[in-house]
Tab-separated table of C-alpha atoms in Angstrom:
chain	number	residue	atom	x	y	z
A	1496	MET	CA	-89.654	102.034	-89.033
A	1497	SER	CA	-92.066	103.897	-91.254
A	1498	GLN	CA	-92.473	103.418	-94.984
A	1499	ILE	CA	-91.371	107.014	-95.530
A	1500	LEU	CA	-87.903	106.199	-94.173
A	1501	PHE	CA	-87.680	103.254	-96.522
A	1502	GLN	CA	-88.643	105.595	-99.357
A	1503	PHE	CA	-85.913	108.073	-98.410
A	1504	LEU	CA	-83.417	105.192	-98.383
A	1505	THR	CA	-84.394	103.870	-101.803
A	1506	GLN	CA	-84.235	107.388	-103.250
A	1507	ASP	CA	-80.826	108.078	-101.683
A	1508	ASP	CA	-82.310	111.124	-99.966
A	1509	LEU	CA	-79.806	111.184	-97.117
A	1510	VAL	CA	-80.760	114.670	-95.928
A	1511	SER	CA	-84.401	113.728	-95.332
A	1512	LEU	CA	-83.341	110.365	-93.942
A	1513	LYS	CA	-81.009	112.006	-91.432
A	1514	ASN	CA	-83.735	114.406	-90.307
A	1515	GLN	CA	-86.273	111.636	-89.711
A	1516	ILE	CA	-84.433	108.649	-88.265
A	1517	ASN	CA	-83.904	107.998	-84.586
A	1518	SER	CA	-82.998	105.046	-82.378
A	1519	GLU	CA	-86.643	103.997	-82.102
A	1520	ASN	CA	-87.528	103.830	-85.788
A	1521	ILE	CA	-84.278	102.779	-87.451
A	1522	ASN	CA	-84.200	99.073	-86.691
A	1523	ILE	CA	-87.628	97.604	-87.475
A	1524	LEU	CA	-89.362	96.991	-90.799
A	1525	PHE	CA	-90.666	93.518	-91.631
A	1526	GLY	CA	-88.119	92.164	-89.143
A	1527	TYR	CA	-85.267	93.970	-90.852
A	1528	SER	CA	-83.593	97.342	-90.376
A	1529	LEU	CA	-82.707	100.167	-92.713
A	1530	LEU	CA	-79.164	98.816	-92.609
A	1531	HIS	CA	-80.385	95.434	-93.883
A	1532	PHE	CA	-82.097	97.158	-96.802
A	1533	ALA	CA	-79.037	99.312	-97.474
A	1534	CYS	CA	-77.049	96.075	-97.888
A	1535	ILE	CA	-79.696	94.426	-100.061
A	1536	SER	CA	-79.807	97.442	-102.389
A	1537	LYS	CA	-75.999	97.916	-102.398
A	1538	LYS	CA	-76.027	101.460	-101.093
A	1539	LYS	CA	-72.779	103.385	-100.910
A	1540	LEU	CA	-70.532	104.221	-97.967
A	1541	PRO	CA	-72.199	107.552	-96.979
A	1542	THR	CA	-75.506	105.734	-96.457
A	1543	PHE	CA	-73.849	103.054	-94.334
A	1544	LYS	CA	-72.081	105.701	-92.246
A	1545	LEU	CA	-75.309	107.637	-91.662
A	1546	LEU	CA	-77.248	104.556	-90.585
A	1547	ILE	CA	-74.561	103.217	-88.262
A	1548	GLU	CA	-73.891	106.616	-86.701
A	1549	SER	CA	-77.658	106.995	-86.188
A	1550	GLY	CA	-77.898	103.778	-84.198
A	1551	SER	CA	-78.420	100.924	-86.652
A	1552	LEU	CA	-77.588	97.594	-85.016
A	1553	VAL	CA	-74.885	95.915	-87.060
A	1554	ASN	CA	-75.758	92.492	-85.633
A	1555	GLN	CA	-79.559	92.754	-85.774
A	1556	PHE	CA	-80.622	89.292	-86.810
A	1557	ASP	CA	-83.888	87.951	-88.172
A	1558	GLY	CA	-82.615	85.111	-90.296
A	1559	TYR	CA	-79.903	87.308	-91.775
A	1560	SER	CA	-77.609	89.989	-90.392
A	1561	PRO	CA	-76.644	93.092	-92.382
A	1562	LEU	CA	-73.240	91.461	-92.982
A	1563	HIS	CA	-74.952	88.396	-94.470
A	1564	PHE	CA	-76.754	90.618	-96.956
A	1565	ALA	CA	-73.663	92.721	-97.663
A	1566	CYS	CA	-71.772	89.565	-98.683
A	1567	TRP	CA	-74.718	88.073	-100.554
A	1568	HIS	CA	-75.397	91.224	-102.588
A	1569	LYS	CA	-71.725	92.098	-103.123
A	1570	CYS	CA	-71.614	95.439	-101.354
A	1571	ASP	CA	-68.518	97.583	-101.773
A	1572	PHE	CA	-65.400	96.616	-99.844
A	1573	GLU	CA	-65.505	99.879	-97.850
A	1574	CYS	CA	-69.073	99.175	-96.723
A	1575	VAL	CA	-68.224	95.662	-95.540
A	1576	LYS	CA	-65.157	96.981	-93.713
A	1577	LEU	CA	-67.275	99.638	-91.973
A	1578	LEU	CA	-69.688	96.932	-90.787
A	1579	LEU	CA	-66.798	94.889	-89.396
A	1580	ASP	CA	-65.099	97.911	-87.844
A	1581	SER	CA	-68.428	98.742	-86.192
A	1582	GLY	CA	-68.588	95.324	-84.551
A	1583	ALA	CA	-70.392	93.131	-87.094
A	1584	ASP	CA	-69.862	89.465	-86.204
A	1585	PRO	CA	-68.169	87.623	-89.118
A	1586	ASN	CA	-69.289	84.271	-87.651
A	1587	ILE	CA	-72.979	85.024	-87.105
A	1588	GLN	CA	-74.930	82.245	-88.767
A	1589	ASN	CA	-78.308	81.042	-89.907
A	1590	GLY	CA	-76.794	77.818	-91.143
A	1591	GLN	CA	-74.667	80.042	-93.373
A	1592	THR	CA	-72.009	82.478	-92.246
A	1593	PRO	CA	-71.121	85.636	-94.189
A	1594	LEU	CA	-68.033	83.764	-95.459
A	1595	HIS	CA	-70.212	80.948	-96.815
A	1596	LEU	CA	-72.311	83.475	-98.725
A	1597	SER	CA	-69.227	85.317	-99.978
A	1598	ILE	CA	-67.875	82.115	-101.488
A	1599	ILE	CA	-71.212	80.911	-102.873
A	1600	PHE	CA	-72.042	84.229	-104.535
A	1601	GLN	CA	-68.422	84.948	-105.478
A	1602	THR	CA	-68.062	88.250	-103.684
A	1603	GLN	CA	-64.926	90.265	-104.417
A	1604	GLU	CA	-61.854	88.340	-103.356
A	1605	ASN	CA	-60.654	91.201	-101.154
A	1606	VAL	CA	-63.959	91.067	-99.229
A	1607	MET	CA	-63.455	87.370	-98.507
A	1608	LYS	CA	-59.921	88.091	-97.337
A	1609	LEU	CA	-61.264	90.918	-95.185
A	1610	LEU	CA	-63.680	88.527	-93.454
A	1611	LEU	CA	-60.830	86.135	-92.726
A	1612	SER	CA	-58.668	88.935	-91.360
A	1613	TYR	CA	-61.480	89.910	-88.992
A	1614	GLY	CA	-61.730	86.406	-87.583
A	1615	ALA	CA	-64.133	84.553	-89.878
A	1616	LYS	CA	-63.842	80.878	-88.946
A	1617	MET	CA	-63.226	78.212	-91.539
A	1618	ASP	CA	-64.712	75.275	-89.636
A	1619	ILE	CA	-68.354	76.409	-89.282
A	1620	LYS	CA	-70.557	74.058	-91.280
A	1621	ASN	CA	-73.598	74.674	-93.437
A	1622	GLY	CA	-73.433	71.081	-94.557
A	1623	LYS	CA	-70.053	72.127	-95.894
A	1624	ILE	CA	-67.361	74.224	-94.311
A	1625	PRO	CA	-66.045	77.197	-96.330
A	1626	ILE	CA	-62.900	75.341	-97.344
A	1627	ASP	CA	-65.061	72.569	-98.868
A	1628	LEU	CA	-66.849	75.121	-101.018
A	1629	LEU	CA	-63.500	76.285	-102.332
A	1630	ARG	CA	-62.754	72.826	-103.691
A	1631	ASN	CA	-64.955	73.959	-106.550
A	1632	LYS	CA	-62.056	75.358	-108.557
A	1633	SER	CA	-64.291	77.863	-110.340
A	1634	ILE	CA	-64.495	79.819	-107.088
A	1635	ILE	CA	-61.561	82.251	-106.993
A	1636	PRO	CA	-58.522	79.931	-106.837
A	1637	ASN	CA	-56.350	82.554	-105.110
A	1638	LEU	CA	-58.635	82.509	-102.079
A	1639	LYS	CA	-57.738	78.875	-101.481
A	1640	SER	CA	-54.185	80.013	-100.880
A	1641	HIS	CA	-55.417	82.721	-98.523
A	1642	ILE	CA	-57.420	80.285	-96.405
A	1643	SER	CA	-54.780	77.543	-96.349
A	1644	LEU	CA	-52.117	79.955	-95.087
A	1645	PHE	CA	-54.364	81.101	-92.230
A	1646	ARG	CA	-55.073	77.478	-91.356
A	1647	ASP	CA	-51.362	76.650	-91.315
A	1648	MET	CA	-50.610	79.516	-88.935
A	1649	GLU	CA	-53.485	78.408	-86.706
A	1650	ILE	CA	-51.904	74.945	-86.648
A	1651	LEU	CA	-48.635	76.521	-85.537
A	1652	PHE	CA	-50.482	78.455	-82.808
A	1653	GLU	CA	-52.183	75.314	-81.522
A	1654	ARG	CA	-49.235	72.905	-81.662
A	1655	LYS	CA	-46.801	72.563	-78.756
A	1656	GLU	CA	-44.046	70.955	-80.807
A	1657	LEU	CA	-40.890	73.037	-81.166
A	1658	THR	CA	-42.070	75.748	-78.800
A	1659	ASP	CA	-38.985	77.090	-77.102
A	1660	TYR	CA	-40.314	79.710	-74.710
A	1661	GLU	CA	-42.990	79.572	-72.010
A	1662	ILE	CA	-45.116	82.537	-71.006
A	1663	LYS	CA	-46.158	82.101	-67.369
A	1664	LYS	CA	-48.632	84.104	-65.331
A	1665	GLY	CA	-50.023	82.402	-62.237
A	1666	LYS	CA	-51.472	79.086	-63.397
A	1667	TYR	CA	-51.419	80.230	-67.018
A	1668	ILE	CA	-48.663	78.677	-69.128
A	1669	ARG	CA	-48.421	79.072	-72.898
A	1670	GLY	CA	-45.568	77.802	-75.057
A	1671	ILE	CA	-44.648	79.916	-78.070
A	1672	HIS	CA	-42.224	79.762	-80.985
A	1673	LYS	CA	-39.857	82.566	-80.062
A	1674	LEU	CA	-38.349	83.083	-83.508
A	1675	TYR	CA	-41.704	83.390	-85.265
A	1676	VAL	CA	-43.099	85.686	-82.582
A	1677	GLN	CA	-39.978	87.877	-82.769
A	1678	PHE	CA	-40.401	88.394	-86.506
A	1679	ARG	CA	-44.112	89.081	-86.089
A	1680	ILE	CA	-43.751	91.717	-83.369
A	1681	GLY	CA	-40.820	93.328	-85.167
A	1682	LYS	CA	-37.265	92.068	-85.353
A	1683	ASN	CA	-35.955	95.197	-83.624
A	1684	ILE	CA	-38.377	94.992	-80.677
A	1685	PRO	CA	-36.623	93.611	-77.544
A	1686	PHE	CA	-38.238	90.268	-76.750
A	1687	THR	CA	-37.987	90.863	-72.986
A	1688	LYS	CA	-39.852	94.151	-73.367
A	1689	PHE	CA	-42.571	92.372	-75.341
A	1690	ILE	CA	-42.972	89.713	-72.636
A	1691	ASN	CA	-43.038	92.214	-69.778
A	1692	ILE	CA	-45.755	94.312	-71.429
A	1693	LEU	CA	-47.697	91.198	-72.436
A	1694	LEU	CA	-47.733	89.958	-68.829
A	1695	LEU	CA	-49.493	93.153	-67.739
A	1696	ARG	CA	-52.586	91.769	-69.505
A	1697	ASN	CA	-54.981	89.132	-68.191
A	1698	GLU	CA	-54.966	85.579	-69.553
A	1699	GLU	CA	-57.731	86.169	-72.109
A	1700	ASP	CA	-55.994	89.260	-73.445
A	1701	ILE	CA	-52.682	87.398	-73.683
A	1702	GLU	CA	-54.298	84.595	-75.710
A	1703	ARG	CA	-56.012	87.106	-77.974
A	1704	ILE	CA	-52.789	89.022	-78.623
A	1705	LEU	CA	-50.818	85.831	-79.304
A	1706	TYR	CA	-53.513	84.554	-81.661
A	1707	PHE	CA	-53.281	87.805	-83.606
A	1708	ILE	CA	-49.490	87.585	-83.702
A	1709	TYR	CA	-49.619	84.038	-85.071
A	1710	THR	CA	-52.504	84.407	-87.527
A	1711	GLY	CA	-52.912	88.111	-88.291
A	1712	LYS	CA	-56.617	87.818	-87.412
A	1713	TYR	CA	-58.635	89.688	-84.822
A	1714	GLU	CA	-62.172	90.770	-83.977
A	1715	ALA	CA	-63.005	94.384	-84.757
A	1716	LYS	CA	-63.975	95.133	-81.166
A	1717	TYR	CA	-60.369	94.469	-80.099
A	1718	PHE	CA	-58.816	96.821	-82.660
A	1719	LYS	CA	-57.974	99.543	-80.123
A	1720	GLU	CA	-56.617	97.004	-77.648
A	1721	LEU	CA	-54.201	95.583	-80.220
A	1722	LYS	CA	-53.208	99.018	-81.454
A	1723	THR	CA	-52.433	100.120	-77.893
A	1724	PHE	CA	-50.394	96.982	-77.193
A	1725	PHE	CA	-48.211	97.369	-80.272
A	1726	GLU	CA	-47.673	101.043	-79.528
A	1727	GLU	CA	-46.550	100.101	-76.010
A	1728	ILE	CA	-43.976	97.609	-77.249
A	1729	GLY	CA	-42.672	100.175	-79.736
A	1730	ASN	CA	-44.164	99.050	-83.058
A	1731	LYS	CA	-46.669	101.658	-84.229
A	1732	GLU	CA	-46.777	99.986	-87.647
A	1733	TYR	CA	-48.625	96.975	-86.243
A	1734	ILE	CA	-51.248	97.417	-88.980
A	1735	LEU	CA	-48.645	95.841	-91.289
A	1736	LYS	CA	-49.029	92.639	-89.263
A	1737	ILE	CA	-52.717	92.212	-90.120
A	1738	GLY	CA	-53.990	89.435	-92.355
A	1739	ARG	CA	-52.300	87.317	-94.973
A	1740	ASN	CA	-50.066	90.071	-96.321
A	1741	GLY	CA	-48.704	90.698	-92.840
A	1742	ILE	CA	-47.889	87.021	-92.336
A	1743	LEU	CA	-46.268	86.723	-95.756
A	1744	TYR	CA	-44.207	89.862	-95.169
A	1745	ASP	CA	-42.713	88.279	-92.051
A	1746	LEU	CA	-42.331	84.821	-93.605
A	1747	LYS	CA	-40.379	86.371	-96.469
A	1748	ASN	CA	-38.116	88.086	-93.950
A	1749	LEU	CA	-37.629	84.725	-92.227
A	1750	TYR	CA	-36.821	83.140	-95.589
A	1751	GLU	CA	-34.022	85.664	-96.063
A	1752	ASP	CA	-32.678	85.279	-92.508
A	1753	GLU	CA	-30.041	82.588	-93.017
A	1754	GLU	CA	-28.625	82.730	-89.487
A	1755	SER	CA	-31.838	81.580	-87.815
A	1756	LYS	CA	-32.401	78.517	-90.033
A	1757	ASP	CA	-32.092	75.322	-88.000
A	1758	PHE	CA	-32.879	72.477	-90.402
A	1759	ARG	CA	-31.274	71.231	-93.603
A	1760	ILE	CA	-32.933	69.412	-96.476
A	1761	PHE	CA	-30.219	67.460	-98.282
A	1762	VAL	CA	-30.431	66.823	-102.004
A	1763	GLY	CA	-27.491	64.595	-102.781
A	1764	ASP	CA	-24.394	66.388	-101.486
A	1765	GLN	CA	-26.126	69.780	-101.432
A	1766	PHE	CA	-28.573	71.124	-98.892
A	1767	ILE	CA	-31.187	73.834	-98.455
A	1768	PRO	CA	-31.402	75.515	-95.025
A	1769	VAL	CA	-34.903	76.104	-93.653
A	1770	HIS	CA	-36.750	76.702	-90.363
A	1771	LYS	CA	-38.222	73.706	-88.554
A	1772	LEU	CA	-41.185	75.678	-87.301
A	1773	ILE	CA	-42.240	76.730	-90.820
A	1774	LEU	CA	-42.028	73.134	-92.039
A	1775	LEU	CA	-43.977	72.108	-88.944
A	1776	ALA	CA	-46.770	74.538	-89.772
A	1777	ARG	CA	-47.039	73.824	-93.477
A	1778	SER	CA	-46.337	70.122	-94.016
A	1779	GLU	CA	-47.853	67.046	-92.371
A	1780	LEU	CA	-44.833	64.993	-93.431
A	1781	PHE	CA	-42.396	67.162	-91.509
A	1782	ARG	CA	-44.781	67.540	-88.585
A	1783	GLY	CA	-44.884	63.767	-88.260
A	1784	MET	CA	-41.112	63.609	-88.560
A	1785	PHE	CA	-40.579	66.133	-85.774
A	1786	LEU	CA	-43.097	64.374	-83.547
A	1787	SER	CA	-41.237	61.085	-83.934
A	1788	VAL	CA	-37.837	62.597	-83.146
A	1789	ASN	CA	-37.189	63.408	-79.502
A	1790	ASP	CA	-33.855	65.073	-80.177
A	1791	LYS	CA	-34.460	68.728	-80.998
A	1792	SER	CA	-30.999	69.232	-82.446
A	1793	ASN	CA	-30.383	69.994	-86.097
A	1794	GLN	CA	-31.861	67.142	-88.157
A	1795	VAL	CA	-31.083	66.463	-91.777
A	1796	THR	CA	-32.941	64.453	-94.370
A	1797	ASP	CA	-32.092	63.308	-97.874
A	1798	TYR	CA	-34.434	63.843	-100.820
A	1799	SER	CA	-31.956	63.148	-103.593
A	1800	GLU	CA	-34.698	61.551	-105.715
A	1801	LYS	CA	-35.898	65.122	-106.373
A	1802	SER	CA	-33.906	67.779	-108.184
A	1803	LEU	CA	-32.371	70.646	-106.255
A	1804	GLU	CA	-34.417	73.108	-108.317
A	1805	ALA	CA	-37.681	71.359	-107.408
A	1806	ILE	CA	-36.876	71.315	-103.685
A	1807	ASN	CA	-35.824	74.959	-103.856
A	1808	ALA	CA	-39.157	75.811	-105.492
A	1809	PHE	CA	-41.019	73.865	-102.799
A	1810	VAL	CA	-39.162	75.693	-100.020
A	1811	TYR	CA	-39.796	79.016	-101.747
A	1812	PHE	CA	-43.518	78.206	-101.816
A	1813	ILE	CA	-43.850	77.407	-98.111
A	1814	TYR	CA	-42.425	80.830	-97.237
A	1815	HIS	CA	-44.015	82.906	-100.018
A	1816	ASP	CA	-47.259	81.044	-100.797
A	1817	GLU	CA	-46.360	81.383	-104.458
A	1818	LEU	CA	-43.853	79.798	-106.797
A	1819	PRO	CA	-40.703	81.438	-108.163
A	1820	LYS	CA	-40.836	82.683	-111.734
A	1821	ASN	CA	-39.498	80.917	-114.809
A	1822	ILE	CA	-39.932	77.324	-113.615
A	1823	SER	CA	-39.603	74.691	-116.317
A	1824	ASN	CA	-42.353	72.217	-117.163
A	1825	GLU	CA	-40.198	69.381	-115.802
A	1826	ILE	CA	-39.956	71.091	-112.418
A	1827	PHE	CA	-43.715	71.622	-112.323
A	1828	LYS	CA	-44.159	67.885	-112.869
A	1829	GLU	CA	-41.733	67.139	-110.033
A	1830	LEU	CA	-43.650	69.537	-107.809
A	1831	ASP	CA	-46.878	67.799	-108.740
A	1832	ASP	CA	-45.462	64.639	-107.144
A	1833	ALA	CA	-44.102	66.668	-104.230
A	1834	VAL	CA	-47.562	67.900	-103.200
A	1835	ILE	CA	-48.435	64.329	-102.216
A	1836	PHE	CA	-44.935	63.360	-101.077
A	1837	TYR	CA	-44.523	66.296	-98.713
A	1838	GLN	CA	-48.096	66.016	-97.467
A	1839	LEU	CA	-48.816	69.719	-97.503
A	1840	ASN	CA	-51.698	70.544	-95.215
A	1841	GLU	CA	-55.135	69.952	-96.662
A	1842	ASP	CA	-56.212	72.581	-99.186
A	1843	SER	CA	-52.774	73.962	-99.944
A	1844	SER	CA	-52.881	76.085	-103.073
A	1845	LEU	CA	-49.714	74.525	-104.520
A	1846	ASP	CA	-51.683	71.919	-106.449
A	1847	LEU	CA	-53.728	74.666	-108.134
A	1848	LEU	CA	-50.631	76.686	-109.005
A	1849	ILE	CA	-49.012	73.623	-110.555
A	1850	GLU	CA	-52.139	72.670	-112.497
A	1851	GLU	CA	-52.606	76.188	-113.861
A	1852	ASN	CA	-48.982	76.474	-114.975
A	1853	LEU	CA	-48.902	73.024	-116.571
A	1854	LYS	CA	-51.980	73.971	-118.607
A	1855	LYS	CA	-50.332	77.231	-119.702
A	1856	ASN	CA	-47.184	75.418	-120.783
A	1857	GLU	CA	-49.193	72.910	-122.826
A	1858	LYS	CA	-50.717	75.697	-124.935
């Protein structure tokens, strides 16, 4: 890549740049490409579009990928999304992944969430995994909630407990949680239709589709495949299922669906109906309880040492990933004990929400 192209880039002379670049000169300059330098200098979306359409390699790697630099230098959300939509690997690493750099350099929160929605993994280490970095509470507390919810849904995807339906194709067998899957694909979509269309895919495609249904995450290169699948089953609004907001939308619908609740938490002579599978995903205490009980019938448990309001707030949190409004200071203190008692999965955001609200109430 010639110096003149670099000059056009730095001067935002897109007309001259377009006239001069080609597939042979766009990707090399000191080991980096024009796209790398566009990320470093925080160019705008038109520049990114021109470079990618002209043949820039979104995963060109010489220590850093363009996505690394985009996260490091806090490029605009639209630019990062274009990189991911064009096939940029969110897990490419040089010891650091783009998610590591986003957290370290405190990129926009919506960019971090975007990386997670496109399949950024939370267990890749740079000495620390991304979730460890978030234990520094100065780093965007809300993102901790975002990551912990994804992790909980991945736990649900990986666990065989409480699965009540088996998908079989040849030697392939995969247990799923029918109720959760039904709400994720769309409550009005016939489950049999979903299964029949799913079984037209190969095993890898089935796993990929189920992973998306459980977690809301996918790789950009499979966007069209997922879109086609959801159109075939009759849900053209599948885009609503993507990411944390998609999961929370369906969890809130589950929360309101009283008929499907199959577990009762007793508080004295009163009880709160919930779904076993949601407790399974979000609490180690309940997961251990379900593992130790062979009978899958309706189980009840008594937590009368806690107030009904505190347990209601806890249940509200596991479905909404936030607390109800107008909670008293006394309830926050009860919930503070409940974080440990209920053994919420590591890195739940409930402890941060409680701490923040207790501090507010002290002022």
